[in-house]
Amino acid sequence: MAHPGDLSALAGLIAAGTIRAGDVRAVIGKTEGNGGLNDFTRGFFTQSLMLLLARHTGEAPEALAARIPCVLSGGTEGALSPHYMVFAVARDRGGASGLALGSAFSPPTQAGEIGRVAQIEAVSAAVRAAMADAGIARAEDVALVQVKAPCALAPGPEARSGDPRMLMALSRAAAAFGAGIAIGDIAPEAGTEAALLRDVQHFSSRVSISSGIEVTCNEVVVIGRAAGWTPGITAGVAPMRDLLDLDGVIAACRAAGLEASPAVADRSRVLGVIAKGEPDKAGHIRGARHTMLGDTDIDAQRHLRGALGAIVAAVTGDGQVFVSGGAEHQGPPGGGLVCIFARE
């Protein structure tokens, strides 16, 4: 991507007939903004995407945005490169079993519902709907749940927090709980408002959440294995116990059928990478103090994305990695998760 609105690569694939615009089901990408509340590169990309698809499908951009999740994370610090992954489903798909994709949208989420049981339940229902959309019958067959959750730039008194940054974290936490409950990684009775951001022992290593003001509901993408989908693509997921967990990255590669020791041997098979992480809240990594949380010049999540991105990219051999900070209840505390998409 030459800039946040650069859709020329997708436009070229559509023009060449490689991808049909009507087959696009979801987009996940990184833009070069700051990744914060005032990161408008995400909205710029979404607008550009929907306008492109509208020209080729005849649908209104608003209608496309209401059915195609566009999950964006801002911030391409360090070795990270702006990019986007397009998930398209061919109409003539078919096979015994393969990687499946489903999507769903929750009802519009009000500021007063963010970080509350209402959001947990809404995300859980949307994840189950996305599983049904993909034909994934068993929760254990889900490889990854990706959610874009809403936030409020200027939350009113009805909001759980008047701090927009805290509300963003609560939104990620509630969405993580909802998704984790839906796929059986978190017990339903654990999904309370008091548990969010506190009971860190409740997490899912198959859930990735981003939050932003550019969406008004919870947009859900579920990826896993199901019957009736053409084989050829696989997804490998593994937790990272901390920011330096190189073995976790390698485990995700191997789960996707890629040999890595530590670098991936056949990089041409790597189709996309998603990673979640967070600075350890205790201020230490393996006994050594880190300063990410106390830096007033650079946001802790920007530190995190630069460091985690370099570690993952060194293994996959490409800076086009979807690295997202804010891993509340997503992977082990102080750690995170990695998902690798690869050709079989």
Short mmCIF file of N, CA and C in Angstrom, two decimals, residues 31 44 65 80 107 172 190 232 260:
data_model
loop_
_atom_site.label_atom_id
_atom_site.label_comp_id
_atom_site.label_asym_id
_atom_site.label_seq_id
_atom_site.Cartn_x
_atom_site.Cartn_y
_atom_site.Cartn_z
N THR A 31 -3.08 -0.29 8.68
CA THR A 31 -2.86 1.03 8.10
C THR A 31 -1.80 1.77 8.90
N PHE A 44 -10.60 5.88 6.36
CA PHE A 44 -10.25 6.23 4.98
C PHE A 44 -10.11 4.97 4.13
N ALA A 65 -20.76 -2.16 3.25
CA ALA A 65 -20.17 -2.02 4.58
C ALA A 65 -20.99 -2.74 5.64
N LEU A 80 7.03 -3.32 10.42
CA LEU A 80 5.71 -3.61 9.88
C LEU A 80 5.44 -2.80 8.62
N PRO A 107 -26.07 -6.32 16.42
CA PRO A 107 -26.84 -5.08 16.29
C PRO A 107 -25.97 -3.89 16.67
N ARG A 172 -12.59 -4.25 23.82
CA ARG A 172 -11.82 -5.43 23.41
C ARG A 172 -12.03 -6.58 24.39
N ALA A 190 -18.31 -17.06 33.66
CA ALA A 190 -17.20 -16.13 33.90
C ALA A 190 -17.43 -14.78 33.23
N GLY A 232 -6.81 -26.67 0.41
CA GLY A 232 -5.73 -25.94 -0.25
C GLY A 232 -5.13 -24.85 0.61
N ALA A 260 9.76 -24.39 10.21
CA ALA A 260 10.40 -23.15 10.64
C ALA A 260 11.43 -23.46 11.72
#
